[in-house]
XYZ file of C-alpha atoms in Angstrom:
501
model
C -14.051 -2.649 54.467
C -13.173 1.197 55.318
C -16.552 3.785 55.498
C -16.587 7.458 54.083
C -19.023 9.878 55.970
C -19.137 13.586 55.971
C -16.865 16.907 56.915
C -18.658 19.454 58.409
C -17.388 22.349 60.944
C -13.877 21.018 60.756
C -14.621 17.545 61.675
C -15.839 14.070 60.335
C -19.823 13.760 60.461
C -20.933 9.988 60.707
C -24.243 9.451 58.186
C -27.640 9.172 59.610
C -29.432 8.086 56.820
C -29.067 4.583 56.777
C -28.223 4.774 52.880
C -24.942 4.017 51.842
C -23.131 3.505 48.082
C -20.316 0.955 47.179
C -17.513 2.151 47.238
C -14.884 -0.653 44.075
C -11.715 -1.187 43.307
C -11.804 -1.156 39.639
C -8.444 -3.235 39.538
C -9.854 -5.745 41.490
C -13.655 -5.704 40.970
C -14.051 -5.655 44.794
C -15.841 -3.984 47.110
C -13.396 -1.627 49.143
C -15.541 0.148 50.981
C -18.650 2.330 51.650
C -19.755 5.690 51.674
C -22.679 7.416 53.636
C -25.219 8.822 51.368
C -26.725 12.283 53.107
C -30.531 13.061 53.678
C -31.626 16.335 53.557
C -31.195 17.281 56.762
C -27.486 15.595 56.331
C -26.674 18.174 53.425
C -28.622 21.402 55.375
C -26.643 20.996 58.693
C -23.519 21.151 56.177
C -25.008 24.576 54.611
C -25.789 25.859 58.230
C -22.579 25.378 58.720
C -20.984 27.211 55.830
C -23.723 29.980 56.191
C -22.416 30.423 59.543
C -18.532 30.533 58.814
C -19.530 32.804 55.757
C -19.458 36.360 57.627
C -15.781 35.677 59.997
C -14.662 34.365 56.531
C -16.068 37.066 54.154
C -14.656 39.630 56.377
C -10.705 37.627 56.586
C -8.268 40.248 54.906
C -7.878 39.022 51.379
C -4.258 38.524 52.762
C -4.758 36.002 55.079
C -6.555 34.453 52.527
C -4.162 34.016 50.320
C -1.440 33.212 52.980
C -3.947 29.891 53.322
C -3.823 28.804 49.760
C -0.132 29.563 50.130
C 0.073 26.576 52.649
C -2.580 25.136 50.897
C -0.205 24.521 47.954
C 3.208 23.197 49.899
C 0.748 20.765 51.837
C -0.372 19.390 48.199
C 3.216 19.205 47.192
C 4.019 17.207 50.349
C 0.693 14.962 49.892
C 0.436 14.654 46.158
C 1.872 11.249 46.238
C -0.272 9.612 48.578
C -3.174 11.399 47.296
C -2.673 10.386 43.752
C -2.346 6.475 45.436
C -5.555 6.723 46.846
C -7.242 8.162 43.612
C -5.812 5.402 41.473
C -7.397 2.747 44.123
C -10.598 4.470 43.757
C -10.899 5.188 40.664
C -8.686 2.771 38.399
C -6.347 5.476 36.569
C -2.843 4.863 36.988
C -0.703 5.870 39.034
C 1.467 8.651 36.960
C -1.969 9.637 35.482
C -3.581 10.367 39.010
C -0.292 12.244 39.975
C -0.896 14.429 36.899
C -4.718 14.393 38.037
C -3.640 15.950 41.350
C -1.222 18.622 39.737
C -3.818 20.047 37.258
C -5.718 20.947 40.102
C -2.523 21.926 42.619
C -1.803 24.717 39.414
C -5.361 26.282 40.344
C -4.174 26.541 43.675
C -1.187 28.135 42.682
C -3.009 30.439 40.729
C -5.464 31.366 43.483
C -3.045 32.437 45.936
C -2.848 35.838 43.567
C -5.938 36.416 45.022
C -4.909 40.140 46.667
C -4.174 41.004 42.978
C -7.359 38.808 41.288
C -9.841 40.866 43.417
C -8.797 44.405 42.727
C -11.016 46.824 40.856
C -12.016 49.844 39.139
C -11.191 53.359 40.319
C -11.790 56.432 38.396
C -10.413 60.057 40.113
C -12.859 62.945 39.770
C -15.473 61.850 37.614
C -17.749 64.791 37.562
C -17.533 67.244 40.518
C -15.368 66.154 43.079
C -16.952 62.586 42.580
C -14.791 59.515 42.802
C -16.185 55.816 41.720
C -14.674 52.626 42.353
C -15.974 48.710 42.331
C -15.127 46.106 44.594
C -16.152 42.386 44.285
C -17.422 41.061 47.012
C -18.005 37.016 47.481
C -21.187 35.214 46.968
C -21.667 33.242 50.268
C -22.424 29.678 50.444
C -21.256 27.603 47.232
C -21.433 24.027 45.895
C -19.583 22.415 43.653
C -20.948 18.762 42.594
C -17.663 17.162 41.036
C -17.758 14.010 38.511
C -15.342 10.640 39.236
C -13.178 11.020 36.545
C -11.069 13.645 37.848
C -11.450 13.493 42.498
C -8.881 16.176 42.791
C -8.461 18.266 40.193
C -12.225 19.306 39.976
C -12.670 19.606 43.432
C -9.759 21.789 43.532
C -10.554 24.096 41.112
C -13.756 24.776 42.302
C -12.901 25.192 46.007
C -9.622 26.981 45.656
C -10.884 30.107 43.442
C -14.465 30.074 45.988
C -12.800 30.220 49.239
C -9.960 32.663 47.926
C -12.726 35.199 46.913
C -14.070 35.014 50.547
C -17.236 32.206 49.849
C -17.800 29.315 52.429
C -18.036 25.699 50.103
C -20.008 22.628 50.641
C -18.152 19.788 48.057
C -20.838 17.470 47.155
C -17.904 14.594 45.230
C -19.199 11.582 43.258
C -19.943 8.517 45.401
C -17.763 6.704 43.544
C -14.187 7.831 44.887
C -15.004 9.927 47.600
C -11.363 9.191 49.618
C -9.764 12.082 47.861
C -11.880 15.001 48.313
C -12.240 14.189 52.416
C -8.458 13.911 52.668
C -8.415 17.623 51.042
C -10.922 18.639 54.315
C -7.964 17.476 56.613
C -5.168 19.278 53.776
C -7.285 22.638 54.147
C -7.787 22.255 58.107
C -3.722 22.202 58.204
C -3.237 25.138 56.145
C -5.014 27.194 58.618
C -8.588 27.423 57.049
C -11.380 27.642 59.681
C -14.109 25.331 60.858
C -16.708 25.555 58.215
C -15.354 27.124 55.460
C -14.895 23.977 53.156
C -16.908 21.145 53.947
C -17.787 17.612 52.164
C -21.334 16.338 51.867
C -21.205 13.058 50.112
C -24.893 11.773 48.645
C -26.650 11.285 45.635
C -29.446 13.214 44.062
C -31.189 13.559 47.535
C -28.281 16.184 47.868
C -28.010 17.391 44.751
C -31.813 18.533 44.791
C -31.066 19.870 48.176
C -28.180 22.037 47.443
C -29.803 23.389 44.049
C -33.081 24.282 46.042
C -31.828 25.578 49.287
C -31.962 29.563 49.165
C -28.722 30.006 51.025
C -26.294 28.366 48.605
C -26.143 30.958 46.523
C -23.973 29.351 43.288
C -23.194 25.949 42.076
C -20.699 24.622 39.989
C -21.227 21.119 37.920
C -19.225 18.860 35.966
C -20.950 15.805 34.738
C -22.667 13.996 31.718
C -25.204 16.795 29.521
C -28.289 15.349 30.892
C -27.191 16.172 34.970
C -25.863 19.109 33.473
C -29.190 20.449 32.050
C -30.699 19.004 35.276
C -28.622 20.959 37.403
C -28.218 24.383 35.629
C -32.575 24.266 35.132
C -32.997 23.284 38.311
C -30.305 25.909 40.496
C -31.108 28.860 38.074
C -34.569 27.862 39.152
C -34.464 28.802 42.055
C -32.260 31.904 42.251
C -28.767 30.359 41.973
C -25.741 31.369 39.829
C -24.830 28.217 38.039
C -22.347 26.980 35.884
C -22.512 23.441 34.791
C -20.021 21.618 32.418
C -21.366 18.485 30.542
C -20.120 16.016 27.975
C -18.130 15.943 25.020
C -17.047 14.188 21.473
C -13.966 15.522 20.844
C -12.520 15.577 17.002
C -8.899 16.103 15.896
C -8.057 16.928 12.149
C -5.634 15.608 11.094
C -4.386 17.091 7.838
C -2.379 16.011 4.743
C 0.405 17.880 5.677
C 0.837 16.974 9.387
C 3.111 14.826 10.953
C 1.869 11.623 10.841
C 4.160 9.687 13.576
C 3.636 12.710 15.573
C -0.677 12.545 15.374
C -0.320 8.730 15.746
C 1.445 8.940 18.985
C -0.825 11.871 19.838
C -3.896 10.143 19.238
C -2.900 6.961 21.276
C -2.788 8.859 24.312
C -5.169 11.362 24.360
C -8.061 8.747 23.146
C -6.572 6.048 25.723
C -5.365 7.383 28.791
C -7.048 7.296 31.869
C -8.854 4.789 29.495
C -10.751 7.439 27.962
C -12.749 8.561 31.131
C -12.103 11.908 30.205
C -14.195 14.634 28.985
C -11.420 16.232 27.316
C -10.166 12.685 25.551
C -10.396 12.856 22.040
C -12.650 10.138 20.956
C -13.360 10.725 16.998
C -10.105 11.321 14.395
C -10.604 13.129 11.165
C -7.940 12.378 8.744
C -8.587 14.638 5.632
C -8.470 12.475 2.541
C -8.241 8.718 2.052
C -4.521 8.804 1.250
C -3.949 10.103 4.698
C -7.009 7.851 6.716
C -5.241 4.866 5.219
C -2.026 5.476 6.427
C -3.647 7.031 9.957
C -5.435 3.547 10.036
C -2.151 1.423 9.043
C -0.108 3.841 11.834
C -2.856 3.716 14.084
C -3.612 -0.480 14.486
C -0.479 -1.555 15.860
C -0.145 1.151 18.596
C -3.262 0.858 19.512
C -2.801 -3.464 19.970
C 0.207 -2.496 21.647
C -1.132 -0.988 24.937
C -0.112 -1.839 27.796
C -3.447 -2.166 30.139
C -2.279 -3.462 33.953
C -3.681 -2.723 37.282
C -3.895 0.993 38.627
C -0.606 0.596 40.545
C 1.335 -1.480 38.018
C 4.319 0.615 37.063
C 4.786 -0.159 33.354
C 0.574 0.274 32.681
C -0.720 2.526 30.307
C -4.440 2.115 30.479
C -5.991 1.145 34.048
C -9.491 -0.822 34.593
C -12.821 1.621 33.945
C -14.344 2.741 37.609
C -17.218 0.565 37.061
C -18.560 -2.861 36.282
C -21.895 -0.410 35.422
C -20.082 1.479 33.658
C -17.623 -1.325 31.572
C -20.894 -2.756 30.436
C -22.355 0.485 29.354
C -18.593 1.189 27.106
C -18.925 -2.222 25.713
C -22.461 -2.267 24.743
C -21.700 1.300 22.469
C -19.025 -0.932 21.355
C -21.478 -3.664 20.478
C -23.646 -1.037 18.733
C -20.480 0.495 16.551
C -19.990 -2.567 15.034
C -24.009 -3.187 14.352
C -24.498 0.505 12.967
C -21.657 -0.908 10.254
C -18.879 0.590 11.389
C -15.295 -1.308 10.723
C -13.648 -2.502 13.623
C -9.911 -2.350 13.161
C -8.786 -3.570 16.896
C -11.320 -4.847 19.289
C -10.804 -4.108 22.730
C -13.334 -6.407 24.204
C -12.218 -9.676 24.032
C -9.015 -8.171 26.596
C -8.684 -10.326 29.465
C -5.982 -8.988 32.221
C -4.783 -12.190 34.000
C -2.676 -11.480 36.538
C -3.496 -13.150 40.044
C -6.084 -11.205 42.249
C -7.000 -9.086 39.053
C -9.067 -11.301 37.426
C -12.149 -9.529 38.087
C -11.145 -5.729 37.194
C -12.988 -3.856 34.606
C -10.472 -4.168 32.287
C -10.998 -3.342 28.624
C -8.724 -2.874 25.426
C -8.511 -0.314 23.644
C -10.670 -0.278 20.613
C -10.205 1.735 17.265
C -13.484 1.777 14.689
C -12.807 3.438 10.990
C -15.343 4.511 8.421
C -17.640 5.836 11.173
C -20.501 8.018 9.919
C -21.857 10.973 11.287
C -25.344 9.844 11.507
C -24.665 6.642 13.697
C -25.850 7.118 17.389
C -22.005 5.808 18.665
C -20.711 9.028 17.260
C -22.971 11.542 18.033
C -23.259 10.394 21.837
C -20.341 10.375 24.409
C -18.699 7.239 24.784
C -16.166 7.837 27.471
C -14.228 4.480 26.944
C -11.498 3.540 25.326
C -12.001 3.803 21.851
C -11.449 5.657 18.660
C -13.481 6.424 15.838
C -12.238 7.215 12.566
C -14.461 9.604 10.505
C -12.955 9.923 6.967
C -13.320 13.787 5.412
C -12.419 14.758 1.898
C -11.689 18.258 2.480
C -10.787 20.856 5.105
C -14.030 22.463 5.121
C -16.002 18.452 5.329
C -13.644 18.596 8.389
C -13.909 21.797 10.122
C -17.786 20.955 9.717
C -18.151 17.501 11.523
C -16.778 19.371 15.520
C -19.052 22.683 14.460
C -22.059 20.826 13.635
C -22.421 18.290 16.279
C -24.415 18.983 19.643
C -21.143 19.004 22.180
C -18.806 21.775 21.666
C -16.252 20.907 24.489
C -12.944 20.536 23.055
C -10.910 20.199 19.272
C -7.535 19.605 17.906
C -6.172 20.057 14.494
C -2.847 18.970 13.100
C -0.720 20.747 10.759
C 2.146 22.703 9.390
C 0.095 25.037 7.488
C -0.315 28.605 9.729
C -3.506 29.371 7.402
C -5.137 25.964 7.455
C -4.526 26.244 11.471
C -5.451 29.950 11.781
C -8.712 29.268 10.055
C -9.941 26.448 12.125
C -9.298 28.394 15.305
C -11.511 31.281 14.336
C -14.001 29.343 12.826
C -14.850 26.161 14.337
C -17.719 26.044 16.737
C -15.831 24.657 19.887
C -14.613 25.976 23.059
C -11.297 24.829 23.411
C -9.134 24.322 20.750
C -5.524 22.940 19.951
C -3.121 23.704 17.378
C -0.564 20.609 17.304
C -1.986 20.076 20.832
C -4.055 16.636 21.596
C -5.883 17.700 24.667
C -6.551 21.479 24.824
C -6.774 22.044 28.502
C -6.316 25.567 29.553
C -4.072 25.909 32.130
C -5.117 27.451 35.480
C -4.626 31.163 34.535
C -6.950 30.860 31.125
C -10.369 29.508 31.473
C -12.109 26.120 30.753
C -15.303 25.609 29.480
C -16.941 24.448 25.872
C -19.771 25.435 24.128
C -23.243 24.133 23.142
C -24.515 20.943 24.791
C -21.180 20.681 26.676
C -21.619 23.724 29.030
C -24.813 25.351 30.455
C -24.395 28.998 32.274
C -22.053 32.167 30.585
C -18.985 32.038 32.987
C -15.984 29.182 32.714
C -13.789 27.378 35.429
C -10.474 28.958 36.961
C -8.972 31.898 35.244
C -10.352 35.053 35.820
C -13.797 33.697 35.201
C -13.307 31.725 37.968
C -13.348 34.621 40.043
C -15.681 36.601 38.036
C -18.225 33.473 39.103
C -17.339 33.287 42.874
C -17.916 37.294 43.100
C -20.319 40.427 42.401
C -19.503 43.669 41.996
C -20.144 46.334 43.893
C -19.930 49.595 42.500
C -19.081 53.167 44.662
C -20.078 56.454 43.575
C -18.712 58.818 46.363
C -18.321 62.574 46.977
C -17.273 64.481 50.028
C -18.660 67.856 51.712
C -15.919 70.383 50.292
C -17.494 71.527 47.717
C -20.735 70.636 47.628
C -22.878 73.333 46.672
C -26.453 73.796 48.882
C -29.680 73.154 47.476
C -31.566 70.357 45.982
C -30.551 68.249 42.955
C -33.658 67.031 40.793
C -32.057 65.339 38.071
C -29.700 62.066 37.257
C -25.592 62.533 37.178
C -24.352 62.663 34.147
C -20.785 63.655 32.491
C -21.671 67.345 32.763
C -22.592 67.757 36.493
């Protein structure tokens, strides 16, 4: 049974806490490890340590910087494989999902080495006077970014690639769950020439999490979690000083209209509600098939595909659909499951009767995938976050019954609508109340030079992930008025600059 500690200063911290957290193998159901859960003192010798690397690192040419996330990026490359193997171990996905994991966040990294050109600002030539003003943005200092399980490298990359490119020192605070990942990215940035201190790992629980949002010299933290750690986190870092933007839950819809491709939305549907078996909070999780003509046939389309997936072991070659990361966590997806069908809902394939019977995997926390139709919008399985694998159908009679059900409900994160129709699609973009939306798309993810973030209940704080937010969250501006002696004429000035000086 392996142990996960800490990374601090460039080099692997053993816990002193005496606390530790299991560490599974969702294919298996075993215990694989263990992982050192920080005390207080654990998580503020890791922000004494970033504090201290912040001024050398601050002050590194925004050159060098980016000649770091330059090797940065060709060690991922070389790694991605063996980093993707020990995220599907961890946390159950398979194995071409985890690769796909790792190069989500690899394209931030990518993206970040642009740095030199990210940071520039403002200059204006002779304002008023023989004045000249300019802005510069200037990093932040010591960041955290608390990352969920569902995604161990791409989170954890985005947040520490577009942070340490703007100058910041970063303390990763990972979930206990599949912390292998983020600690072989410590050794991945000590190779690519980053110095002791600059990126470090704290692994813990909400011991650290209190810690980091409290201490006044971590001066922003990023989140990505469930709604209620999200409102814990943003309350309780805004609190006390911090920048904060924290990313929560979801219940994604896709409309699916009568004039849309039906094969197409079927096969669309199957994997964006069922891969990575529907841990993800960009997974869509409730169809909307306007009409009954078109539900029926979504429903007749749907069934088989959905009875036909292949679920296997994390490393089995021909799997669609790995094991949740959980046993906690299988129960909690099958007991929403339970409650679907006693809220009336009609279950068209059950998912948790599966039973995955290969030899040594007897015990993974394996579940079907599950598809419920007539779903209503007042039943607590669709207005809460699932994050299984299942589907709900919601039946709509009409475009604007559609475009209402994603505007209306409490998580804004992400939408999708299908259709041939340029003014059916053009008026769900602009008017549905979601942050993220797809046109013939089943999982709207930005890529890394556009932003990510949703609205409502599924985001807390005004500035996204990557992009240019990303660096408009990692940085403040600093803004020069300047004027030189030629010139300046003698005697006192009594009142403000203005256009006319």
């Amino acid at each position: 049974m392996y142990e996960r500690h800490h990374y601090i200063s460039g080099q692997t911290v053993e816990g002193t806490s005496g606390r530790f957290g299991p560490i599974y193998n969702p294919s298996t159901g075993e215990q694989a490890g263990k992982v050192a859960l920080a005390s207080k003192a654990e998580v503020e010798a890791g922000i004494a340590a970033a504090d201290a690397a912040f001024p050398a690192w601050s002050g590194t040419s925004v050159v060098k910087r980016a000649r770091v996330l330059q090797n940065l990026v060709q060690i991922l490359y070389r790694e991605k494989d063996a980093l993707a193997e020990a995220l599907s171990a961890e946390h159950g996905k398979v194995f071409s999902d985890a690769q796909g994991d790792v190069q989500r966040g690899l394209e931030v990294a990518e993206f970040a080495q642009g740095i030199p050109h990210l940071l520039k600002g403002e200059f204006s030539d002779n304002v008023s006077g023989g004045i000249d003003m300019y802005s510069m943005r200037k990093p932040l200092g010591v960041v955290v970014g608390i990352t969920p399980f569902n995604f161990p490298a791409m989170i954890p990359l985005w947040m520490s690639c577009m942070a340490i490119a703007c100058g910041n020192t970063f303390i990763l605070k990972p979930s206990e769950k599949d912390p292998t990942v983020p600690l072989m990215f410590a050794d991945i940035w000590k190779e690519a020439g980053l110095p002791d201190g600059v990126f470090n790992v704290i692994n813990g629980d909400k011991e650290a999490v209190d810690t980091v949002c409290t201490d006044p010299r971590v001066k922003a933290v990023s989140f990505v979690g469930s709604t209620p750690i999200a409102q814990y986190v943003y309350s309780t870092a805004t609190a006390h000083g911090k920048r904060c933007q924290a990313m929560g839950g979801a219940k994604n819809h896709m409309i699916i209209m009568p004039d849309a491709d039906l094969d197409q939305v079927a096969d669309a549907l199957v994997g964006a509600a069922y891969g990575s078996a529907g841990e993800r909070c960009m997974a869509i999780s409730v169809a909307v098939p306007v009409g009954q003509q078109v539900a029926d046939k979504m429903v007749e389309m749907l069934k088989p595909r959905v009875e036909a997936l292949k679920v296997g072991h994390s490393m089995d070659p021909e799997a669609e659909m790995g094991p949740l990361v959980t046993a906690d966590h299988l129960a909690k997806v099958r007991g929403y499951l339970d409650l679907a069908e006693q809220e009336g809902a009609d279950v068209v394939v059950d998912g948790r009767d599966f039973k995955y019977n290969m030899q040594g995997y007897e015990n993974g926390y394996y579940l079907g995938g599950s598809l419920f139709d007539n779903v209503k919008a007042d039943m607590r399985t669709y207005r809460e976050e699932i994050f299984g694998p299942t589907l709900q159908i919601v039946r709509a009679e009409s475009f604007d019954e559609a475009i209402r059900l994603p505007s209306e409900h409490e998580f804004g994160n992400g939408t999708s609508i299908f259709t041939r129709d340029g003014d059916t699609a053009r008026a769900y973009v602009n008017n549905v109340e979601v942050g993220m939306v797809g046109v013939n798309v089943p999982i709207p993810v930005p890529l890394a030079f556009h932003t990510f973030g949703g609205w409502k209940n599924s985001a807390f704080g005004d500035i996204n992930q990557h992009g240019m937010e990303g660096v408009r969250f990692y940085t403040k501006t600093k803004t020069v008025t300047s004027r030189w002696p030629t010139g300046i004429r003698s005697g006192a000035e009594f009142v403000i600059p203005t256009l006319n000086s």
